[in-house]
Tab-separated table of C-alpha atoms and ligand atoms in Angstrom:
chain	number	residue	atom	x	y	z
A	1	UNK	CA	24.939	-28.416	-36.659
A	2	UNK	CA	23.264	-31.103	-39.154
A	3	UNK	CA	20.150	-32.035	-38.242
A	4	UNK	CA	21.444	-35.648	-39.312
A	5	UNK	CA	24.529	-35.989	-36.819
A	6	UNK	CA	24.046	-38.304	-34.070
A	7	UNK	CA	23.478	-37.847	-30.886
A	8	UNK	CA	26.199	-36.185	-28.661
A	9	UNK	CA	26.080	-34.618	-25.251
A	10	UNK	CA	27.307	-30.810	-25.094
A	11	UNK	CA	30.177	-30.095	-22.873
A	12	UNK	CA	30.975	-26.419	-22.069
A	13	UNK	CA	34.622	-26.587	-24.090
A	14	UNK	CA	32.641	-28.779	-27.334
A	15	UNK	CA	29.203	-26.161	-27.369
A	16	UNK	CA	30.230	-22.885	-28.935
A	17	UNK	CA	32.124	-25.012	-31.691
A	18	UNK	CA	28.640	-26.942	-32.261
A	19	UNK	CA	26.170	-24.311	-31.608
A	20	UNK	CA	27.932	-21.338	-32.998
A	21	UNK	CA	26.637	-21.432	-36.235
A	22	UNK	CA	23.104	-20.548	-34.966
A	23	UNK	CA	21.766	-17.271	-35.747
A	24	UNK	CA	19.742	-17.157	-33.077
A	25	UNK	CA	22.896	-17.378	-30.593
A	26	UNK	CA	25.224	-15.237	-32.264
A	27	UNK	CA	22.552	-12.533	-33.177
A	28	UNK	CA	22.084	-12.578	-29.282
A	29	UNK	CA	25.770	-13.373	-27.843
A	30	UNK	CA	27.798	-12.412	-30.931
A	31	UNK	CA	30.675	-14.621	-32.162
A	32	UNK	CA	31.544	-17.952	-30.516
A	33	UNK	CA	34.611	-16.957	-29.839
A	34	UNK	CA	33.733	-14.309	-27.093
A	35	UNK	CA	31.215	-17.135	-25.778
A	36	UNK	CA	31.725	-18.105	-22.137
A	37	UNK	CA	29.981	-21.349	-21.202
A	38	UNK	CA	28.885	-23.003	-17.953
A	39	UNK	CA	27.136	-26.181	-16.644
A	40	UNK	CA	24.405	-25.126	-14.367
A	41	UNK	CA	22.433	-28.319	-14.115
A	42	UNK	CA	21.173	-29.399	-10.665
A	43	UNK	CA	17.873	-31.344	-11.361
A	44	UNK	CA	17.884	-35.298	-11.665
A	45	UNK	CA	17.836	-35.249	-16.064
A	46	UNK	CA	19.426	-33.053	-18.137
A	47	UNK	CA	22.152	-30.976	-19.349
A	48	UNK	CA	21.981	-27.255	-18.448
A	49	UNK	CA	24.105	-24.166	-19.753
A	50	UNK	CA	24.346	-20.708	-19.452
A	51	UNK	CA	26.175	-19.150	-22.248
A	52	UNK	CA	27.073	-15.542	-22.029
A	53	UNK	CA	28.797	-13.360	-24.967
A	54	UNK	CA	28.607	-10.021	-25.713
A	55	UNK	CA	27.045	-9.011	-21.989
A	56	UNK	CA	23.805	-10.851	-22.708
A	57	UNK	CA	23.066	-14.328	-21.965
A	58	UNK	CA	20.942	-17.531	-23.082
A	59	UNK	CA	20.143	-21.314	-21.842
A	60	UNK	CA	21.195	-24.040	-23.774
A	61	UNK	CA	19.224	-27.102	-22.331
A	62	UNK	CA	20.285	-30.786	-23.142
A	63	UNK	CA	18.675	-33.980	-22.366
A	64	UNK	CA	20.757	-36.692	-21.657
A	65	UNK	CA	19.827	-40.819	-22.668
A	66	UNK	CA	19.919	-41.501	-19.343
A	67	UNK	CA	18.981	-40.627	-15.612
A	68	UNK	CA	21.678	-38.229	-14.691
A	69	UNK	CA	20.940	-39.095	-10.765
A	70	UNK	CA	21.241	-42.494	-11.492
A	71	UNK	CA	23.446	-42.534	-14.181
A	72	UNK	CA	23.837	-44.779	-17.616
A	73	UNK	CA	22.427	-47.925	-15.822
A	74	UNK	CA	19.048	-45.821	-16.096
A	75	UNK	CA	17.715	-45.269	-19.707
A	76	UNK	CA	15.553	-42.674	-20.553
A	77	UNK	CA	14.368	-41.336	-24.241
A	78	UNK	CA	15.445	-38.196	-25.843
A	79	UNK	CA	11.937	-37.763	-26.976
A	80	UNK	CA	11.183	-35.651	-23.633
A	81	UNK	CA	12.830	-32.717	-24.701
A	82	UNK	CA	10.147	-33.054	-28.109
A	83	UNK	CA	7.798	-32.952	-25.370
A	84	UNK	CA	9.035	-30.448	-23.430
A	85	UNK	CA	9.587	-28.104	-26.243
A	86	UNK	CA	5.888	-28.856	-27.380
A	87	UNK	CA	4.586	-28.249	-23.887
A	88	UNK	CA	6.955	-24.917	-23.567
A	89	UNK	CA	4.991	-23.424	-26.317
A	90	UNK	CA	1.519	-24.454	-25.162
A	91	UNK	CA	1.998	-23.229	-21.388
A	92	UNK	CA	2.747	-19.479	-23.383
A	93	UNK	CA	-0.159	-19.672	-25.452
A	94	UNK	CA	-2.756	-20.551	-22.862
A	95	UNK	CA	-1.304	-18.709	-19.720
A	96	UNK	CA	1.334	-15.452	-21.788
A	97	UNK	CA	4.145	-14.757	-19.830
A	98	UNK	CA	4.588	-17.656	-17.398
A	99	UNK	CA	7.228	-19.742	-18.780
A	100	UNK	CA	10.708	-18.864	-20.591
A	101	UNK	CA	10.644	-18.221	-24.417
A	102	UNK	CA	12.013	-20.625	-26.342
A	103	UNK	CA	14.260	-19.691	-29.220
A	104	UNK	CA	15.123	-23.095	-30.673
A	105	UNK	CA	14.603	-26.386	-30.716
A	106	UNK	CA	16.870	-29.650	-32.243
A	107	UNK	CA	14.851	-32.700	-31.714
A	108	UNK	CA	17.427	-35.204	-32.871
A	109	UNK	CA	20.386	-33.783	-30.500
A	110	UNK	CA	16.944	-32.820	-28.049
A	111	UNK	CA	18.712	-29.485	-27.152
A	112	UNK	CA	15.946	-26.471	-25.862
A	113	UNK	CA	17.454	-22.709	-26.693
A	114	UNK	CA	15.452	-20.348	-24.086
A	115	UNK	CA	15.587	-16.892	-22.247
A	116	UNK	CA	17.940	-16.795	-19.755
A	117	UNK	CA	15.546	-15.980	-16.476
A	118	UNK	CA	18.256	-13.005	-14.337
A	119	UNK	CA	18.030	-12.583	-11.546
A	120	UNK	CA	15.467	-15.087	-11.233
A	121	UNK	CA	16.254	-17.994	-8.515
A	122	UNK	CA	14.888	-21.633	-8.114
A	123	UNK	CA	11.757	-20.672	-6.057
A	124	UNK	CA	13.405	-23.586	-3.927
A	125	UNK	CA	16.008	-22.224	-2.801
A	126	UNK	CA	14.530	-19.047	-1.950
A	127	UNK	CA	12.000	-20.362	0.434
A	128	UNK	CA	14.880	-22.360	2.034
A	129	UNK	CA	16.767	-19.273	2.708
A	130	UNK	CA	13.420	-17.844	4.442
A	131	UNK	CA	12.213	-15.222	1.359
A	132	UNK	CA	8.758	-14.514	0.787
A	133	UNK	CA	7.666	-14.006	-2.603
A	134	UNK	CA	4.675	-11.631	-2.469
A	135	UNK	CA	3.819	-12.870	-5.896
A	136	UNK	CA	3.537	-17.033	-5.904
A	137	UNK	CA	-0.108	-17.322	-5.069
A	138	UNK	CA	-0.879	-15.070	-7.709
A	139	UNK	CA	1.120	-16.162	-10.533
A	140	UNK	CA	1.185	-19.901	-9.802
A	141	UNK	CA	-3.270	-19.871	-9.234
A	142	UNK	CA	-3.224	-18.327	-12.608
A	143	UNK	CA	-1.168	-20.575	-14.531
A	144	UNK	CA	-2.440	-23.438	-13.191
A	145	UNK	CA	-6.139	-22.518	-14.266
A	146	UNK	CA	-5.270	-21.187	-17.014
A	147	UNK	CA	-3.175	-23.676	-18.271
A	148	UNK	CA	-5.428	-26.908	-16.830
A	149	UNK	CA	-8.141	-25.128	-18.128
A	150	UNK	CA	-7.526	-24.125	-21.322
A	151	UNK	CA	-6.016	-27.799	-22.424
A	152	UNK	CA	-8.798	-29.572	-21.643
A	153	UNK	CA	-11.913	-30.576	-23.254
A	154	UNK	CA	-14.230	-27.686	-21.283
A	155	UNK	CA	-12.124	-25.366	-23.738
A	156	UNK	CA	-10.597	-26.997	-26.619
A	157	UNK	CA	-12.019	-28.319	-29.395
A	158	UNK	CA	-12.762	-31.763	-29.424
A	159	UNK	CA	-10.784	-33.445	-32.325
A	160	UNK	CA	-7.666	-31.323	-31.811
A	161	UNK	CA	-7.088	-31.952	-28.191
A	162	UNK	CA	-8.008	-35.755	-28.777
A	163	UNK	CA	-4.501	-35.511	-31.320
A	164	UNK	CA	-2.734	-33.349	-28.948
A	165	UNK	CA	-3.063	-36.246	-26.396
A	166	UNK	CA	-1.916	-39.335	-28.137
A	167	UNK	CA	0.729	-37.153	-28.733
A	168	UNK	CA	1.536	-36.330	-25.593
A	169	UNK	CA	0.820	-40.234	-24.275
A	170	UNK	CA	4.316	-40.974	-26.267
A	171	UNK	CA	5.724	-39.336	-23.407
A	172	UNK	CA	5.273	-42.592	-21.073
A	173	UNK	CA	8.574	-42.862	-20.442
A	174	UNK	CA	8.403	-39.615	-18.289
A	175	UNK	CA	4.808	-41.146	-16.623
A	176	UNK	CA	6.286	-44.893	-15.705
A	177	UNK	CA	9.131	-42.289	-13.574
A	178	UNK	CA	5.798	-40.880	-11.913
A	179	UNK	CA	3.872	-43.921	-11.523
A	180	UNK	CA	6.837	-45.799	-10.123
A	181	UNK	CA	8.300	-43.439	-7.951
A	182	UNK	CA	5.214	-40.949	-6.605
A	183	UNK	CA	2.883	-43.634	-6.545
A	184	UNK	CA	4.241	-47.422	-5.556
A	185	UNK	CA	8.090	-46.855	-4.890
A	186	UNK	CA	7.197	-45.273	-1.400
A	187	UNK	CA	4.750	-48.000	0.048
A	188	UNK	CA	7.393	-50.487	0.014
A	189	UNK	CA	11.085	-51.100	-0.011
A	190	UNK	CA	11.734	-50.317	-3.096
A	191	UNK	CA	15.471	-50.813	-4.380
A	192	UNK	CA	15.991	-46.725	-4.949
A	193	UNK	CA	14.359	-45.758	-2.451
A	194	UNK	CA	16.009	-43.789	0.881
A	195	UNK	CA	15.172	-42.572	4.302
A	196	UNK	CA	16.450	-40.920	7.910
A	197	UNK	CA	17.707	-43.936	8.919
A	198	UNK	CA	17.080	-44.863	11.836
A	199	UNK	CA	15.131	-42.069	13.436
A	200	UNK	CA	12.119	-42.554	10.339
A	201	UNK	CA	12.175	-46.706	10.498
A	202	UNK	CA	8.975	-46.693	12.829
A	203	UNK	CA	6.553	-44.308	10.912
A	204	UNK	CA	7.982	-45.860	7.703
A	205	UNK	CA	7.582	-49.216	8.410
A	206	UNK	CA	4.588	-47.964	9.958
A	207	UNK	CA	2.983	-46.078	6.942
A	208	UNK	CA	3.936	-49.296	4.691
A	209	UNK	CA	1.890	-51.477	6.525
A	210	UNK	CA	-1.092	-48.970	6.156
A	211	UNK	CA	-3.695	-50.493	4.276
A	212	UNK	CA	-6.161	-47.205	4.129
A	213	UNK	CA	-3.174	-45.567	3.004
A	214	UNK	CA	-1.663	-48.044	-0.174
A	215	UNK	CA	-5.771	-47.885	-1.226
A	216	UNK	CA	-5.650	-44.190	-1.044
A	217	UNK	CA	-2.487	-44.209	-2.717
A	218	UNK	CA	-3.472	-46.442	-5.696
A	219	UNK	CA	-6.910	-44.721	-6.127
A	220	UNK	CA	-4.943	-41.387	-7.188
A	221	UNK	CA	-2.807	-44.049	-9.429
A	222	UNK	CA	-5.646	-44.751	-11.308
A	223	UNK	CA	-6.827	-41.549	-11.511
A	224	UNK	CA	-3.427	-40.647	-13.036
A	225	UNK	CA	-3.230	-43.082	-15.300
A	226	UNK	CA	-6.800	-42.800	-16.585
A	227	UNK	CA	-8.062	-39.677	-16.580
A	228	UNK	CA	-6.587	-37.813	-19.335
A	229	UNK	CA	-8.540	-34.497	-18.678
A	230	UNK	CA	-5.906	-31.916	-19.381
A	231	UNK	CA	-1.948	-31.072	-20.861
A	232	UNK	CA	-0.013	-31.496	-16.946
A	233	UNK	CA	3.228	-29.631	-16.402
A	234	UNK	CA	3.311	-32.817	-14.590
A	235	UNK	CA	6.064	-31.959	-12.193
A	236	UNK	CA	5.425	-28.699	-10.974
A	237	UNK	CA	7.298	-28.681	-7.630
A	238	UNK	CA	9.528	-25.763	-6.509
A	239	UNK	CA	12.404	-26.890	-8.476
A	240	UNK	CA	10.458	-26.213	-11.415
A	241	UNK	CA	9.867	-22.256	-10.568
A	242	UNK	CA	12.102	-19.647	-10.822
A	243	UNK	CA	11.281	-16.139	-8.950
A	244	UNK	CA	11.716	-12.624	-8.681
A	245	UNK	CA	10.074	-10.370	-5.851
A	246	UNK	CA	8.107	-9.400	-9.617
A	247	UNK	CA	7.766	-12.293	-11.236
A	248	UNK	CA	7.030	-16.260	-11.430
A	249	UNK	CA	8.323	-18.321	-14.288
A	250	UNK	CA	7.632	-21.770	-14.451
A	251	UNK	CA	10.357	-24.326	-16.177
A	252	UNK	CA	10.903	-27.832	-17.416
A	253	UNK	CA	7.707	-29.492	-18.326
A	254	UNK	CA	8.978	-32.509	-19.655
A	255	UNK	CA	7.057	-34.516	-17.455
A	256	UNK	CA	4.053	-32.997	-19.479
A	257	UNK	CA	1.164	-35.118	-20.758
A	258	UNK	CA	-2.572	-35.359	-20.524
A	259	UNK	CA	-3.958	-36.413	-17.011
A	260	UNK	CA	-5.751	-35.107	-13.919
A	261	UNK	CA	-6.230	-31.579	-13.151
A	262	UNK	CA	-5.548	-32.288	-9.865
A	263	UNK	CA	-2.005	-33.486	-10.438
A	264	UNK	CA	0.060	-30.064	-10.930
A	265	UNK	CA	-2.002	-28.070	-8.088
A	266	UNK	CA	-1.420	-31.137	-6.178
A	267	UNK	CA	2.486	-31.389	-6.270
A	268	UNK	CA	2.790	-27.565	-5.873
A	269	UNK	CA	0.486	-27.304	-2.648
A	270	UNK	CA	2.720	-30.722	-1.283
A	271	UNK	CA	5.965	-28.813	-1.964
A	272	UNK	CA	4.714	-25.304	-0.037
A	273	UNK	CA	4.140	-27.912	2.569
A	274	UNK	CA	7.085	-29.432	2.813
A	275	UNK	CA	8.645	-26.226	2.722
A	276	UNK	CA	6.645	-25.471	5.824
A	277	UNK	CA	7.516	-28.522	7.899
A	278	UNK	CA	11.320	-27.845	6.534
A	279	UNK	CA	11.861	-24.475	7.964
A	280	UNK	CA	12.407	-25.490	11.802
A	281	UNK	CA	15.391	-27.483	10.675
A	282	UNK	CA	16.592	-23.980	8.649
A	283	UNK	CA	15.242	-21.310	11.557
A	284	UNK	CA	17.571	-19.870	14.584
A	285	UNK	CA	15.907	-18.371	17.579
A	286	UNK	CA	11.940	-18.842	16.185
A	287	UNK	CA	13.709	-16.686	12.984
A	288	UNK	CA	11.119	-18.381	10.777
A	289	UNK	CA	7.724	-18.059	12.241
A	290	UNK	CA	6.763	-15.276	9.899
A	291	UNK	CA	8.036	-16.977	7.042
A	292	UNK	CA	5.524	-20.338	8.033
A	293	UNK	CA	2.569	-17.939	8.079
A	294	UNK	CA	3.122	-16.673	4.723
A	295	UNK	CA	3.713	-20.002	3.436
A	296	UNK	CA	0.076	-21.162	4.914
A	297	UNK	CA	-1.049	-18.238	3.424
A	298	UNK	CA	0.710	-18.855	0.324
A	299	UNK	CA	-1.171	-22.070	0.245
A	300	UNK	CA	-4.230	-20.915	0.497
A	301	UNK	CA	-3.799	-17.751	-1.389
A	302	UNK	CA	-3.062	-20.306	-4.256
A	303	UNK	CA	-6.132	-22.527	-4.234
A	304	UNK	CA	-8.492	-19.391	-3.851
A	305	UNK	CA	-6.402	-17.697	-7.155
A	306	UNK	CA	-6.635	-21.192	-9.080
A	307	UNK	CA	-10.491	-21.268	-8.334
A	308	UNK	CA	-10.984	-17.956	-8.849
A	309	UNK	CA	-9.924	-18.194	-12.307
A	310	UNK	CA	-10.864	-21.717	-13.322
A	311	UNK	CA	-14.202	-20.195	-12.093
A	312	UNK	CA	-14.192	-17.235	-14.360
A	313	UNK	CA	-12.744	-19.206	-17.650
A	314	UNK	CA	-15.609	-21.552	-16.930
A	315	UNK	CA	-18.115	-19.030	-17.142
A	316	UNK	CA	-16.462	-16.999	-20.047
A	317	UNK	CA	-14.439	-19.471	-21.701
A	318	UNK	CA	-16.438	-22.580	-21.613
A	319	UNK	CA	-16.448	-23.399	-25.182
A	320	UNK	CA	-15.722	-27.281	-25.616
A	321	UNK	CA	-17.556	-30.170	-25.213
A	322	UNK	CA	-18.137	-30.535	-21.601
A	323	UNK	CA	-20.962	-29.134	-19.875
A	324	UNK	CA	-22.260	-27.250	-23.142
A	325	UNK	CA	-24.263	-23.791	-23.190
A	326	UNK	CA	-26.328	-25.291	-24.861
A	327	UNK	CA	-27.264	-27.414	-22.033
A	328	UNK	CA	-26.906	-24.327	-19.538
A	329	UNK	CA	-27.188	-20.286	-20.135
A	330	UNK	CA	-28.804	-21.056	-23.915
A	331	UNK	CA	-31.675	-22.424	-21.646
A	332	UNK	CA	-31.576	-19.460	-18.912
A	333	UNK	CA	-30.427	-22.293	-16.430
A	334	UNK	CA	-26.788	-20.410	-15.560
A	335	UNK	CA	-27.292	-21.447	-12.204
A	336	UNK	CA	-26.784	-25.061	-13.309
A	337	UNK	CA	-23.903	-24.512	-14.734
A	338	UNK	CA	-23.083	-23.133	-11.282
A	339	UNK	CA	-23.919	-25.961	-9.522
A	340	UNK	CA	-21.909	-28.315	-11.978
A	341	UNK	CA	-18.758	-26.217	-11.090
A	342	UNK	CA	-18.984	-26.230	-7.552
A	343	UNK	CA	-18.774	-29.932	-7.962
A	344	UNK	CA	-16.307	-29.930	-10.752
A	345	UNK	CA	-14.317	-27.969	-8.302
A	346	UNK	CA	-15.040	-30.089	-5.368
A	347	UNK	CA	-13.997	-33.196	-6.723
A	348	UNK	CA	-10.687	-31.476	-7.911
A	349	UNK	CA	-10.169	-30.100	-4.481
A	350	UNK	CA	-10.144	-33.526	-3.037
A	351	UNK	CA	-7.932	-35.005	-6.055
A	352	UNK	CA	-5.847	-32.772	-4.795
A	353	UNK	CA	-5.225	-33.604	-1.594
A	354	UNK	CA	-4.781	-37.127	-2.475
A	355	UNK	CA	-2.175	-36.229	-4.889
A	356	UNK	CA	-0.206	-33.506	-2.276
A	357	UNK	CA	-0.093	-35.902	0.447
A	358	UNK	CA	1.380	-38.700	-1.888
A	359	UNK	CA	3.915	-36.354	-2.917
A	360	UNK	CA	5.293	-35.056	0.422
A	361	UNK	CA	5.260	-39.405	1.131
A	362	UNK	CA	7.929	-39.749	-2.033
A	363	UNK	CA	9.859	-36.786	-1.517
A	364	UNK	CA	10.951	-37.910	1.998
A	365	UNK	CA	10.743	-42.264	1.297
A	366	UNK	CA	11.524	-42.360	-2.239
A	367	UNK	CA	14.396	-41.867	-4.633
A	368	UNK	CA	14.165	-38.024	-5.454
A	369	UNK	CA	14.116	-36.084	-2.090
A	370	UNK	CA	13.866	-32.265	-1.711
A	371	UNK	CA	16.525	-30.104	-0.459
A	372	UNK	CA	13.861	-28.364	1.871
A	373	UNK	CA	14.922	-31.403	4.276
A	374	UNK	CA	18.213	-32.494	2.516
A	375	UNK	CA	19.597	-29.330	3.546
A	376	UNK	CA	18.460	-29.491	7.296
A	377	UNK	CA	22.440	-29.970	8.785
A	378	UNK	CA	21.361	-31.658	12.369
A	379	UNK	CA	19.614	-35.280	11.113
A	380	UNK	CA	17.463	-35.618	14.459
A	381	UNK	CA	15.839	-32.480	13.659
A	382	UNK	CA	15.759	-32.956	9.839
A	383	UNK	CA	14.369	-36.334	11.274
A	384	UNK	CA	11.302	-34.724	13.041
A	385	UNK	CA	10.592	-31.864	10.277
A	386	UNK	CA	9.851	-35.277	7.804
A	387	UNK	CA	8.207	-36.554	10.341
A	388	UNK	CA	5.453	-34.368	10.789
A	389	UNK	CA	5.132	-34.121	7.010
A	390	UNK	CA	4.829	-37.714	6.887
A	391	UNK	CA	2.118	-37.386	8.818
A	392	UNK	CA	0.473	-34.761	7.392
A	393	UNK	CA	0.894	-36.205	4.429
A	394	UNK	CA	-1.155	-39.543	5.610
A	395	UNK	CA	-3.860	-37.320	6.585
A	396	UNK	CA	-4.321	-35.569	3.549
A	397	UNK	CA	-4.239	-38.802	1.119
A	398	UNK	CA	-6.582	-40.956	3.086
A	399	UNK	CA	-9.096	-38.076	4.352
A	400	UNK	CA	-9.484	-36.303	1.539
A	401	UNK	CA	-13.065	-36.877	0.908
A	402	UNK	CA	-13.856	-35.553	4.426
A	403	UNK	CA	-11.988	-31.947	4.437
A	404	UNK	CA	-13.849	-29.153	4.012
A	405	UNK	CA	-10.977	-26.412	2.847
A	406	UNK	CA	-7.345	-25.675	3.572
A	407	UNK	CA	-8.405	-23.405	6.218
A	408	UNK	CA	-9.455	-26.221	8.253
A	409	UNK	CA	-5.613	-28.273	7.447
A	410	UNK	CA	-4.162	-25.276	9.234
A	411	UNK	CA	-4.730	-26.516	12.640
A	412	UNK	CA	-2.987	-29.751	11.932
A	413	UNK	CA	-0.301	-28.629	10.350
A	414	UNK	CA	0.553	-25.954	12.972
A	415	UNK	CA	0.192	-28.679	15.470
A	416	UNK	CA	2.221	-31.121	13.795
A	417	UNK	CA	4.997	-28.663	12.845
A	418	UNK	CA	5.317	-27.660	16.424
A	419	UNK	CA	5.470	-30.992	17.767
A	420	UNK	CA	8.303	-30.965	15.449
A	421	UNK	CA	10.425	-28.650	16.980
A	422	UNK	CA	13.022	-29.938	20.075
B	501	LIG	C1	14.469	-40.066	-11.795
B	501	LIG	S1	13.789	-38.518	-11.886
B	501	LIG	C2	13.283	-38.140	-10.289
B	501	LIG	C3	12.393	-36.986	-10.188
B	501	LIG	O1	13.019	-35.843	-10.719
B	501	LIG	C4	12.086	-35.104	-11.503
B	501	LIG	O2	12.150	-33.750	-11.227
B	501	LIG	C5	10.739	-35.689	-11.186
B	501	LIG	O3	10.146	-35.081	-10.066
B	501	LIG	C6	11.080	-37.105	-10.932
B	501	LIG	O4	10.091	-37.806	-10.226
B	502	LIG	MG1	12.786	-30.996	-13.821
């Protein structure tokens, strides 16, 4: 394909004609001819293909000029699959082995070639049909420290990353989606946005007219918009995970650019909860207690990995800018750099919060809702599952500052969850 041809979308019958003169497919699925090709895509942007040939298989990835839940009357730039190419091959150099590999890359018709991830599932999906993955808290603490970590200015050096993210701030197309719909859209009635109707019109109405709660909400705006401390996946929620019992891969960071720390640990932790508070809508006969302790643990198990590691790269890896040796061991004050990290990681912990609880608010009153509660078939008890998020989600955002550790959420979310049942 010339680099020079304009823009066209793929289509599974138009694709082996256009791609088959790439090595790197027909090395791997032999001739276009024997190619079989399917569309696979089920998030809100892009174009997504699974091409077998020759018994093997790869992803062809497209990004579309447009919203694809929406549709044309929604613009959106090509330039995020530059961006989520560029992040791709960041995310395997600071944290090796957590995301696909990427094979090629055509900026001007923004197609991604990657590994094809079998048998992995959309971690998703998996939770809502009740699997625990022994893994998650594991993988998903260490590529979130490692990655947050390793992109910011406590580990990079200074000039590069400072290039790296006016880069990455020409991906504001993909941060005006965030802004708008995770951090405004939500606390009023926005044009796009949905609820349970009428079951959630009290609590929503309710929660709109929150003032401690719109503050809370536009403090973490700010924070998102300013504080350009790291590279974010920026929309690491369970759709953005695909597991084995073995293994965690994380997927489609086009939403990546430089912000808060917080941000990605944030949307993950909100999307175990909503799993959570989603699986009395998927359980029969108390089938899923099990499964909501091991997502609590999950939680937690997460947070403790992420600090864990963030803890140990900041003593071992610590070799940017901020909070300097020099300043530290080099004067046989380690514990100071200590006590600077238990406040780094304080402060984080609290961004997070803020962040989760915002994100469980736009998954259930905003435009792009989760199929944790989607997929709940009776709407009185789908109803009462977003309820109690809701909730919880309030609590979280405008208490953050006041609680302690996860361990002491637990209470509130088992209470809330079981005042969600019938
Ligand atoms: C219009 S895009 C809606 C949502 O889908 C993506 O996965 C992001 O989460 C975005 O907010
Ligand atoms: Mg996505």
């Amino acid at each position: 394909m010339a680099l020079e041809q304009a823009f066209a979308a793929l289509e599974p019958e138009t694709l082996p004609s256009r791609l088959g003169t790439l090595e790197i497919l027909t090395e791997k699925l032999g001739p276009p001819s024997g190619w079989h090709v399917r569309e696979v895509g089920d998030g809100n942007l892009n174009l997504v293909f699974i091409v077998e040939g020759g018994g093997r298989s790869m992803i062809v990835k497209q990004a579309l000029p447009y919203v694809r839940l929406v549709g044309e009357a929604w613009p959106l730039p090509l330039t995020r699959s530059f961006f989520e190419y560029n992040a791709l091959i960041r995310q395997a150099d600071r944290a090796p082995g957590s995301v696909p590999e990427v094979f090629y890359f055509d900026e001007r018709q923004a197609i991604i070639v990657q590994e094809f991830l079998s048998p992995h599932v959309i971690l998703r999906k998996a939770l809502i049909d009740g699997q625990m993955l022994p893994r998650l808290a594991e993988d998903l603490g260490l590529f979130m420290a490692r990655t947050l970590f390793r992109g910011s200015d406590l580990s990079m050096e200074a000039a590069a990353r400072k290039k790296d993210m006016a880069r990455f701030a020409g991906n504001d197309a993909l941060c005006d989606i965030t802004e708008a719909l995770v951090f405004t859209d939500p606390y009023y009635s926005a044009e796009m946005n949905s609820h349970t109707t009428p079951e959630l019109d009290g609590i929503v109405a309710r929660l709109r007219a929150d003032r401690d709660l719109k503050v809370a909400a536009q403090e973490m705006k700010l924070a998102f918009v300013t504080r350009a401390e790291t590279m974010l996946h920026g929309d690491l929620h369970t759709g953005s995970i695909m597991v084995t019992e073995d293994e965690t891969r994380v997927i489609d960071p086009e939403f990546a650019y430089y912000g808060p720390m917080a941000f990605d640990v944030g949307m993950l932790l909100a999307n175990y909860w909503m799993s959570y508070f989603s699986q009395r809508g998927h359980e029969q006969n108390g089938s899923r207690e099990e499964m909501r302790r091991y997502l609590l643990d999950t939680i937690s198990g997460t947070w403790t990995v992420f600090r864990d590691e963030f803890s140990r790269l900041w003593r071992q890896e610590r070799t940017g800018i901020l909070f300097q040796r020099c300043l530290y061991e080099d004067q046989g004050d380690a514990l100071g750099a200590e006590q600077a990290l238990e406040r780094f990681l304080h402060a984080l912990f609290e961004d997070m919060l803020g962040f989760a609880g915002l994100e469980i608010h736009r998954r259930i009153l905003g435009l792009a809702h989760n199929a944790d509660f989607e997929t709940i078939a009776e709407r009185a008890q789908k109803a009462r599952c977003e309820a109690a998020a809701l909730e919880f989600g309030r609590h979280i955002a405008v208490n953050r500052c006041h609680i302690s550790s996860l361990d002491a959420l637990e209470g509130l979310a088992r209470q809330l969850e079981q005042e969600s049942a019938r």
